[in-house]
Short mmCIF file of C-alpha atoms in Angstrom, two decimals:
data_model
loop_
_atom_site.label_atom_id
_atom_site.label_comp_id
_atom_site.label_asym_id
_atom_site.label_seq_id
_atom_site.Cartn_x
_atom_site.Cartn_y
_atom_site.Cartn_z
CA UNK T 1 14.92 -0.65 14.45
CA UNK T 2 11.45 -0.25 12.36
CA UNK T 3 8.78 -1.14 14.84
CA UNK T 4 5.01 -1.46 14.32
CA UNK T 5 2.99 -2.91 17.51
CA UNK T 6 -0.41 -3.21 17.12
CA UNK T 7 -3.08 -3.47 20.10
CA UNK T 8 -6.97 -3.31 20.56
CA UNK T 9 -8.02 -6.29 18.91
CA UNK T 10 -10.74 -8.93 20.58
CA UNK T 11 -14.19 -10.12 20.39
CA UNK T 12 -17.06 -8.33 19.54
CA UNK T 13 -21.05 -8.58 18.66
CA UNK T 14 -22.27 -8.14 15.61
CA UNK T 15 -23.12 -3.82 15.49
CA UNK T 16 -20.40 -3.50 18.37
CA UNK T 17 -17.32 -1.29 17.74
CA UNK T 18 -13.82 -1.71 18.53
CA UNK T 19 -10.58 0.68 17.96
CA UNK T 20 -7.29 -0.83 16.44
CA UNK T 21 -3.68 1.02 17.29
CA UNK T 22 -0.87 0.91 15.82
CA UNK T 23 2.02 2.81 17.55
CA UNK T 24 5.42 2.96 15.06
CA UNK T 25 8.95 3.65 16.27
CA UNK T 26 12.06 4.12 14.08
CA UNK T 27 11.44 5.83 11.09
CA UNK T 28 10.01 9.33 10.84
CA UNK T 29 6.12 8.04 10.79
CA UNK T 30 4.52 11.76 9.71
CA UNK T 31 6.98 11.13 6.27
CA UNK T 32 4.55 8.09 4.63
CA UNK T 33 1.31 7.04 4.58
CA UNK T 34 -0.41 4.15 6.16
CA UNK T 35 -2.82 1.59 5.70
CA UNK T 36 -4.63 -1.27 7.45
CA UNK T 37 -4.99 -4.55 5.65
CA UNK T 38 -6.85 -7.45 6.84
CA UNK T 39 -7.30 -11.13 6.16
CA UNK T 40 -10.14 -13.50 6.95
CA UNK T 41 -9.55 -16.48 7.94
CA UNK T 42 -7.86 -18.98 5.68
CA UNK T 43 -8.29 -15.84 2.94
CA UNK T 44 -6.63 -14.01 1.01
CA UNK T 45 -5.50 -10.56 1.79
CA UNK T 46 -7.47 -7.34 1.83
CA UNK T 47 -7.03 -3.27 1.71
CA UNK T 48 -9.26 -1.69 4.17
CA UNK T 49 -8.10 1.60 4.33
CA UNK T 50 -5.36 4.51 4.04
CA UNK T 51 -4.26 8.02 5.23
CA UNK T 52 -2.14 10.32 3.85
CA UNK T 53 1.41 11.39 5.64
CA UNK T 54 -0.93 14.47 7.16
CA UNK T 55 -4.05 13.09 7.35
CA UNK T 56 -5.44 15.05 4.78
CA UNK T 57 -6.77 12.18 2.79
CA UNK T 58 -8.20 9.42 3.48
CA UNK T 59 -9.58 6.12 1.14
CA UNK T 60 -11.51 3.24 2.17
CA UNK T 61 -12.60 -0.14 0.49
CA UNK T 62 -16.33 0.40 -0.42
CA UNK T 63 -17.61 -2.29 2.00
CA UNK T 64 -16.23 -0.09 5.36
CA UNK T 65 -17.34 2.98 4.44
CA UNK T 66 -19.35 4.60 6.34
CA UNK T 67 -18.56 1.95 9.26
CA UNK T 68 -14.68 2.43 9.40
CA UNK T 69 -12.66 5.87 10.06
CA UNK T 70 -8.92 5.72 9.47
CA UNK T 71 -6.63 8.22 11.49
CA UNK T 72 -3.15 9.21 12.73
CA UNK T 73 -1.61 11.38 15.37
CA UNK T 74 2.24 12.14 14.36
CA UNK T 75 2.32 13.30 17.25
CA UNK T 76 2.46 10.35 19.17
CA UNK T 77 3.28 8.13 16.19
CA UNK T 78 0.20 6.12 16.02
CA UNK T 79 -2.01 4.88 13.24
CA UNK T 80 -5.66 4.02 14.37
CA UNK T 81 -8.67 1.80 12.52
CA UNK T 82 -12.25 2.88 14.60
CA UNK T 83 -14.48 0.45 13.54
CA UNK T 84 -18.33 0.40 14.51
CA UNK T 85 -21.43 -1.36 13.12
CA UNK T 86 -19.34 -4.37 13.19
CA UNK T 87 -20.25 -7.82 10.54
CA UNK T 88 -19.10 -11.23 10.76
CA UNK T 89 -17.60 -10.45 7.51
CA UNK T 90 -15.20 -8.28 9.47
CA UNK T 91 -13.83 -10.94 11.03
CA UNK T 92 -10.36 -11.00 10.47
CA UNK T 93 -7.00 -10.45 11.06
CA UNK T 94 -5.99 -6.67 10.92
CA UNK T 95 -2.25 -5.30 9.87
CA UNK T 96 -1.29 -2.16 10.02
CA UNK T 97 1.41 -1.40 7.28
CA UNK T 98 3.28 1.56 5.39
CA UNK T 99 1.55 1.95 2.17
CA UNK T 100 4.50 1.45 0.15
CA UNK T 101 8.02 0.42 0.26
CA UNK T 102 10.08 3.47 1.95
CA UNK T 103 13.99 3.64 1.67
CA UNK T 104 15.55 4.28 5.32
CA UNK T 105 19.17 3.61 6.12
CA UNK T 106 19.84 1.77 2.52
CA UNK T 107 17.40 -0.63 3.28
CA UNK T 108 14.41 -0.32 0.59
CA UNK T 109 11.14 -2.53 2.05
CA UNK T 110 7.96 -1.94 3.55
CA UNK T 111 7.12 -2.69 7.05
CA UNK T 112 4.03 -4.35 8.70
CA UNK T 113 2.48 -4.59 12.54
CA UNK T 114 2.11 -7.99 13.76
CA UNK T 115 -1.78 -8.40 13.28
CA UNK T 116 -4.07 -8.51 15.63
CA UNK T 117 -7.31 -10.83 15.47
CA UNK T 118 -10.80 -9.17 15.27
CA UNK T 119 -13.83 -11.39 15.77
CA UNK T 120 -16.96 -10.62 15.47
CA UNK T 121 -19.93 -13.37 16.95
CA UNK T 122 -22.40 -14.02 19.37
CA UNK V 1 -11.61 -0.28 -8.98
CA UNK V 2 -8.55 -2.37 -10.25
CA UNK V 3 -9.29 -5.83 -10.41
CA UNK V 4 -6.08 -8.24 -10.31
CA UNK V 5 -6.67 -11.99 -11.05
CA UNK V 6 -3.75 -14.51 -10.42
CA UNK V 7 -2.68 -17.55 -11.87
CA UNK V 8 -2.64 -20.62 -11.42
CA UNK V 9 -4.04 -21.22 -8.05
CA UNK V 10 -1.92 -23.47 -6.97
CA UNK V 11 1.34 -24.80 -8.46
CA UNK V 12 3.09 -27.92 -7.31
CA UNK V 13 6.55 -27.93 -8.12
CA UNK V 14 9.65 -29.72 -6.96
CA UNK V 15 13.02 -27.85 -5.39
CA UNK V 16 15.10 -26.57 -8.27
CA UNK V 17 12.24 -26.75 -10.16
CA UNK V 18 11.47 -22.92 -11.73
CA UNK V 19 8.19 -21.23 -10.36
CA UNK V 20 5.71 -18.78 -12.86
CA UNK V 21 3.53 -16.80 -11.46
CA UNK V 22 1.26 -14.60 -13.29
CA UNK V 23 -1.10 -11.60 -12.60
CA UNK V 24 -3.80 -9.91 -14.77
CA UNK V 25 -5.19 -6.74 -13.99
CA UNK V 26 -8.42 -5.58 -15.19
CA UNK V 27 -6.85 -2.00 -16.57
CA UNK V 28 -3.43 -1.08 -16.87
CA UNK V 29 -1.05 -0.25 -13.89
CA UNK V 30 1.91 1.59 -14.05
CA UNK V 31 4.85 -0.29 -13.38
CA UNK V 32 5.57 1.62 -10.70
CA UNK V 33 2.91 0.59 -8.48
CA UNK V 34 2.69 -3.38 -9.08
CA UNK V 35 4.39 -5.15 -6.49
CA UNK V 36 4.40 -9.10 -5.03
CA UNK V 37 4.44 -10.64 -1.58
CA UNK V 38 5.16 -13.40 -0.04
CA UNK V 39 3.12 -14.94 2.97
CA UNK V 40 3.88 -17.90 4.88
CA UNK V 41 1.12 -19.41 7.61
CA UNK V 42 1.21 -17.50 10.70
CA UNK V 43 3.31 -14.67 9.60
CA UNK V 44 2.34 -11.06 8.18
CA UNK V 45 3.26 -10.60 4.18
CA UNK V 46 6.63 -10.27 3.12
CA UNK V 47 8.00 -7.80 0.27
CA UNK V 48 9.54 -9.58 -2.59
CA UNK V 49 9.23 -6.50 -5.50
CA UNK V 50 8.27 -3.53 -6.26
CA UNK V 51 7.82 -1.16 -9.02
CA UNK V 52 7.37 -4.38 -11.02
CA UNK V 53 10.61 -5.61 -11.32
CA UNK V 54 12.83 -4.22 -8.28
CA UNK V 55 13.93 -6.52 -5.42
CA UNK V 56 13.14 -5.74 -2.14
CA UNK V 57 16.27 -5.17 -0.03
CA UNK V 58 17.99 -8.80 0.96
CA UNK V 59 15.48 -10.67 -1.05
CA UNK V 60 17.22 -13.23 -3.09
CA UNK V 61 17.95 -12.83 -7.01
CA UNK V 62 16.22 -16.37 -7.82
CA UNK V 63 13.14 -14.11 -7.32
CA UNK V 64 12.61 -11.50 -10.58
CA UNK V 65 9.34 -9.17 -11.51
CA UNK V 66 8.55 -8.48 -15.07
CA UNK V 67 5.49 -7.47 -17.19
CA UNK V 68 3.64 -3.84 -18.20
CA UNK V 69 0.59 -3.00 -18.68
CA UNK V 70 -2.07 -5.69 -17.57
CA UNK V 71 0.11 -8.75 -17.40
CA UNK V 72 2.65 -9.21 -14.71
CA UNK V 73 5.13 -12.03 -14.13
CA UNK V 74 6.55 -13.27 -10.78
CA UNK V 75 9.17 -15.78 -11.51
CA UNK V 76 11.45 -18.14 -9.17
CA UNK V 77 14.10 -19.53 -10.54
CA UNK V 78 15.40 -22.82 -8.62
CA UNK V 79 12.66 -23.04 -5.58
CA UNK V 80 14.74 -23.86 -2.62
CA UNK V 81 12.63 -24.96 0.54
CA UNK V 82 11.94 -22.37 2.32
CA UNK V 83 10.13 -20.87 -0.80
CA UNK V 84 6.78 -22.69 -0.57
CA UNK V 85 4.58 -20.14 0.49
CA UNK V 86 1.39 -18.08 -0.83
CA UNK V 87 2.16 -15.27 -3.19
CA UNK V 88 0.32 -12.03 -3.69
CA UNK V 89 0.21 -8.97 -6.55
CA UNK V 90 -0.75 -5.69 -5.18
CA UNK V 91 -0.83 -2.37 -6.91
CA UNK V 92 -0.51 0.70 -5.12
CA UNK V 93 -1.75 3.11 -7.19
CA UNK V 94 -1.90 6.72 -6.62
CA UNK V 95 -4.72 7.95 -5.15
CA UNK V 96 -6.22 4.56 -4.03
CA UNK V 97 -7.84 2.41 -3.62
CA UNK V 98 -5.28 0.11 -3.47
CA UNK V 99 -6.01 -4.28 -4.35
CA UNK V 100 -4.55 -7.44 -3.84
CA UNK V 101 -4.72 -10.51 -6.29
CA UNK V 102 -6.25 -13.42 -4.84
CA UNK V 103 -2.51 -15.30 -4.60
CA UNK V 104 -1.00 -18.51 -5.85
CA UNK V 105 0.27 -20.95 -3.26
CA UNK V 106 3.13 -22.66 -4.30
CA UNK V 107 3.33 -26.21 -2.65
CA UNK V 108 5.97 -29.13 -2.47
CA UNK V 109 5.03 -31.65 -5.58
#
Protein backbone atom coordinates (compact mmCIF):
# COMPACT_ATOMS: atom_id res chain seq x y z
CA UNK A 1 0.00 0.00 0.00
CA UNK A 2 1.01 3.75 -1.21
CA UNK A 3 1.69 5.59 2.00
CA UNK A 4 2.54 9.26 2.54
CA UNK A 5 2.67 10.41 6.42
CA UNK A 6 3.44 13.71 6.98
CA UNK A 7 4.82 15.22 10.43
CA UNK A 8 6.37 18.57 11.74
CA UNK A 9 3.61 20.81 11.47
CA UNK A 10 2.53 23.39 14.53
CA UNK A 11 2.55 26.89 15.58
CA UNK A 12 4.93 29.34 14.91
CA UNK A 13 5.83 33.33 15.15
CA UNK A 14 5.90 35.34 12.52
CA UNK A 15 10.09 35.08 11.18
CA UNK A 16 10.17 31.58 13.05
CA UNK A 17 11.00 28.43 10.99
CA UNK A 18 9.63 25.09 11.01
CA UNK A 19 10.59 21.74 8.92
CA UNK A 20 7.74 19.62 7.24
CA UNK A 21 8.43 15.59 6.53
CA UNK A 22 7.03 13.54 4.55
CA UNK A 23 8.22 9.87 4.80
CA UNK A 24 6.61 7.56 1.66
CA UNK A 25 6.34 3.77 1.67
CA UNK A 26 5.20 1.55 -1.23
CA UNK A 27 6.25 2.68 -4.37
CA UNK A 28 9.85 3.20 -5.42
CA UNK A 29 9.96 7.08 -4.10
CA UNK A 30 13.63 7.98 -5.92
CA UNK A 31 11.40 7.03 -9.45
CA UNK A 32 9.05 10.53 -9.35
CA UNK A 33 9.16 13.76 -8.27
CA UNK A 34 7.49 15.52 -5.45
CA UNK A 35 5.85 18.50 -4.44
CA UNK A 36 4.28 20.27 -1.46
CA UNK A 37 0.97 22.01 -1.93
CA UNK A 38 -0.75 24.02 0.56
CA UNK A 39 -4.12 25.57 1.27
CA UNK A 40 -5.14 28.47 3.47
CA UNK A 41 -7.81 28.35 5.21
CA UNK A 42 -11.20 28.17 3.57
CA UNK A 43 -8.86 28.70 0.13
CA UNK A 44 -8.22 27.37 -2.64
CA UNK A 45 -5.26 25.23 -3.34
CA UNK A 46 -1.66 26.22 -3.89
CA UNK A 47 1.87 24.86 -5.45
CA UNK A 48 4.65 25.68 -3.19
CA UNK A 49 7.30 23.76 -4.42
CA UNK A 50 8.96 20.65 -6.31
CA UNK A 51 12.08 18.38 -6.65
CA UNK A 52 13.13 16.34 -9.18
CA UNK A 53 13.35 12.25 -8.76
CA UNK A 54 17.30 13.12 -7.83
CA UNK A 55 17.14 16.23 -6.45
CA UNK A 56 18.77 17.87 -9.11
CA UNK A 57 16.12 20.45 -9.65
CA UNK A 58 14.25 22.20 -7.76
CA UNK A 59 11.14 25.05 -8.47
CA UNK A 60 9.41 27.17 -6.11
CA UNK A 61 6.29 29.56 -6.26
CA UNK A 62 7.81 33.13 -6.37
CA UNK A 63 6.38 34.16 -2.96
CA UNK A 64 8.73 31.24 -0.95
CA UNK A 65 11.67 31.81 -2.55
CA UNK A 66 14.28 32.60 -0.86
CA UNK A 67 12.31 31.57 2.49
CA UNK A 68 11.48 27.87 1.52
CA UNK A 69 14.10 24.97 0.50
CA UNK A 70 12.57 21.79 -0.90
CA UNK A 71 14.57 18.42 -0.43
CA UNK A 72 14.60 14.59 -0.47
CA UNK A 73 16.71 11.78 0.85
CA UNK A 74 15.86 8.43 -1.25
CA UNK A 75 17.59 7.11 0.98
CA UNK A 76 15.33 7.07 3.67
CA UNK A 77 12.30 7.86 1.49
CA UNK A 78 11.47 11.22 2.74
CA UNK A 79 10.40 14.46 1.15
CA UNK A 80 11.11 17.62 3.35
CA UNK A 81 9.65 21.52 3.12
CA UNK A 82 12.34 23.83 5.53
CA UNK A 83 10.61 26.81 5.90
CA UNK A 84 12.09 30.00 7.73
CA UNK A 85 11.19 33.72 7.80
CA UNK A 86 7.76 32.54 8.35
CA UNK A 87 4.29 35.10 7.30
CA UNK A 88 0.85 34.81 8.35
CA UNK A 89 0.27 34.34 4.77
CA UNK A 90 1.92 30.96 5.26
CA UNK A 91 -0.58 29.85 7.23
CA UNK A 92 -1.93 26.90 5.90
CA UNK A 93 -2.42 23.50 5.45
CA UNK A 94 0.65 21.70 3.82
CA UNK A 95 0.40 18.31 1.51
CA UNK A 96 2.97 16.61 0.37
CA UNK A 97 2.10 14.86 -3.03
CA UNK A 98 3.71 13.06 -6.19
CA UNK A 99 3.87 15.60 -8.84
CA UNK A 100 1.93 13.70 -11.23
CA UNK A 101 -0.16 10.72 -11.64
CA UNK A 102 2.34 7.53 -11.60
CA UNK A 103 1.12 4.02 -12.85
CA UNK A 104 2.07 1.23 -10.12
CA UNK A 105 0.44 -2.17 -10.04
CA UNK A 106 -2.34 -1.13 -12.87
CA UNK A 107 -3.52 1.43 -10.80
CA UNK A 108 -2.89 4.96 -12.63
CA UNK A 109 -3.46 8.01 -9.78
CA UNK A 110 -1.49 10.26 -7.84
CA UNK A 111 -1.04 10.06 -4.19
CA UNK A 112 -1.12 12.73 -1.39
CA UNK A 113 0.11 12.94 2.57
CA UNK A 114 -2.57 13.71 4.89
CA UNK A 115 -1.75 17.51 5.53
CA UNK A 116 -0.52 18.84 8.26
CA UNK A 117 -1.59 22.42 9.67
CA UNK A 118 1.04 25.26 9.78
CA UNK A 119 0.15 28.40 11.70
CA UNK A 120 1.83 31.16 11.93
CA UNK A 121 0.68 34.05 14.91
CA UNK A 122 1.49 35.67 17.93
CA UNK B 1 3.54 31.82 -15.09
CA UNK B 2 0.30 29.98 -16.29
CA UNK B 3 -2.64 31.56 -15.12
CA UNK B 4 -5.88 29.19 -15.00
CA UNK B 5 -9.28 30.90 -14.30
CA UNK B 6 -12.40 28.65 -13.59
CA UNK B 7 -15.87 28.91 -14.16
CA UNK B 8 -18.58 29.48 -12.75
CA UNK B 9 -17.85 29.79 -9.13
CA UNK B 10 -20.34 28.05 -7.91
CA UNK B 11 -23.00 25.91 -9.62
CA UNK B 12 -26.15 24.70 -7.96
CA UNK B 13 -27.51 21.82 -9.53
CA UNK B 14 -29.90 19.06 -8.63
CA UNK B 15 -28.95 15.00 -8.63
CA UNK B 16 -29.17 13.74 -12.19
CA UNK B 17 -28.83 17.02 -13.16
CA UNK B 18 -25.47 17.30 -15.68
CA UNK B 19 -22.50 19.42 -14.20
CA UNK B 20 -20.05 21.90 -16.69
CA UNK B 21 -17.18 22.93 -15.54
CA UNK B 22 -14.85 25.06 -17.39
CA UNK B 23 -11.16 26.24 -17.18
CA UNK B 24 -9.25 29.00 -19.07
CA UNK B 25 -5.71 29.23 -19.08
CA UNK B 26 -3.86 32.28 -19.77
CA UNK B 27 -1.46 30.43 -22.59
CA UNK B 28 -1.84 27.18 -24.00
CA UNK B 29 -1.16 23.82 -22.13
CA UNK B 30 -0.51 20.72 -23.60
CA UNK B 31 -3.04 18.29 -23.07
CA UNK B 32 -0.90 16.27 -21.44
CA UNK B 33 -0.40 18.22 -18.43
CA UNK B 34 -4.09 19.59 -17.61
CA UNK B 35 -5.65 17.63 -15.07
CA UNK B 36 -8.90 18.11 -12.43
CA UNK B 37 -9.48 17.31 -8.79
CA UNK B 38 -11.85 16.83 -6.64
CA UNK B 39 -11.85 18.07 -2.89
CA UNK B 40 -14.34 17.48 -0.36
CA UNK B 41 -14.13 19.46 3.31
CA UNK B 42 -11.68 17.88 5.47
CA UNK B 43 -10.06 15.63 3.02
CA UNK B 44 -6.80 16.10 0.77
CA UNK B 45 -7.65 16.47 -3.26
CA UNK B 46 -8.73 13.67 -5.15
CA UNK B 47 -7.64 12.76 -8.90
CA UNK B 48 -10.46 12.74 -11.29
CA UNK B 49 -8.26 13.23 -14.89
CA UNK B 50 -5.42 13.62 -16.34
CA UNK B 51 -3.77 14.36 -19.53
CA UNK B 52 -7.04 16.22 -20.17
CA UNK B 53 -9.32 13.68 -20.83
CA UNK B 54 -8.06 10.30 -19.05
CA UNK B 55 -9.82 8.92 -15.94
CA UNK B 56 -8.06 8.37 -13.02
CA UNK B 57 -8.07 4.68 -12.04
CA UNK B 58 -11.72 3.67 -10.36
CA UNK B 59 -13.07 7.09 -10.96
CA UNK B 60 -16.47 6.81 -12.39
CA UNK B 61 -17.30 7.34 -16.28
CA UNK B 62 -20.14 10.06 -15.42
CA UNK B 63 -16.94 12.14 -14.97
CA UNK B 64 -15.17 13.06 -18.68
CA UNK B 65 -12.18 15.77 -19.52
CA UNK B 66 -12.15 17.50 -22.79
CA UNK B 67 -10.72 20.74 -24.33
CA UNK B 68 -7.04 21.86 -26.01
CA UNK B 69 -5.37 24.60 -25.98
CA UNK B 70 -6.65 27.31 -23.43
CA UNK B 71 -10.13 26.02 -22.79
CA UNK B 72 -10.75 22.94 -20.80
CA UNK B 73 -14.01 21.18 -19.94
CA UNK B 74 -14.80 19.08 -16.82
CA UNK B 75 -18.14 17.56 -17.28
CA UNK B 76 -20.49 15.29 -14.92
CA UNK B 77 -22.97 13.67 -16.35
CA UNK B 78 -25.94 12.66 -13.83
CA UNK B 79 -24.48 14.21 -10.31
CA UNK B 80 -25.22 11.54 -7.84
CA UNK B 81 -24.75 12.69 -4.09
CA UNK B 82 -21.73 12.09 -3.16
CA UNK B 83 -20.51 14.40 -6.06
CA UNK B 84 -20.99 17.82 -4.44
CA UNK B 85 -17.68 18.85 -3.79
CA UNK B 86 -15.05 21.68 -4.90
CA UNK B 87 -13.32 21.06 -8.17
CA UNK B 88 -9.87 22.11 -9.26
CA UNK B 89 -7.74 22.40 -12.85
CA UNK B 90 -4.11 22.01 -12.45
CA UNK B 91 -1.48 21.83 -15.11
CA UNK B 92 1.65 20.20 -14.57
CA UNK B 93 3.76 21.42 -16.96
CA UNK B 94 7.24 20.47 -17.59
CA UNK B 95 9.65 22.25 -15.99
CA UNK B 96 7.34 24.08 -13.48
CA UNK B 97 6.02 25.95 -12.00
CA UNK B 98 3.11 24.14 -11.72
CA UNK B 99 -0.85 26.18 -10.89
CA UNK B 100 -4.11 25.46 -9.74
CA UNK B 101 -7.43 27.18 -10.91
CA UNK B 102 -9.22 28.82 -8.25
CA UNK B 103 -12.12 25.79 -8.32
CA UNK B 104 -15.85 25.63 -8.76
CA UNK B 105 -17.88 24.21 -5.90
CA UNK B 106 -20.64 22.37 -6.97
CA UNK B 107 -23.55 22.52 -4.34
CA UNK B 108 -27.04 20.77 -3.84
CA UNK B 109 -29.77 23.28 -5.62
Amino acid sequence: EVQLVQSGGGLVQPGGSLRLSCAASGFTFSNYWMSWVRQAPGKGLEWVASIKEDGSEKYYVDSVKGRFIISRDNVKNSLYLQMNSLRGEDTAIYYCATSTAILLRGVIRDYWGQGTLVTVST
Amino acid sequence: EIVLTQSPGTLSLSPGERATLSCRASQSVSTTYLAWYQQKPGQAPRLLIYGASSRATDIPDRFSGSGSGTDFTLTINRVEPEDFAVYYCHQYSSPPPLTFGGGTKVEIK
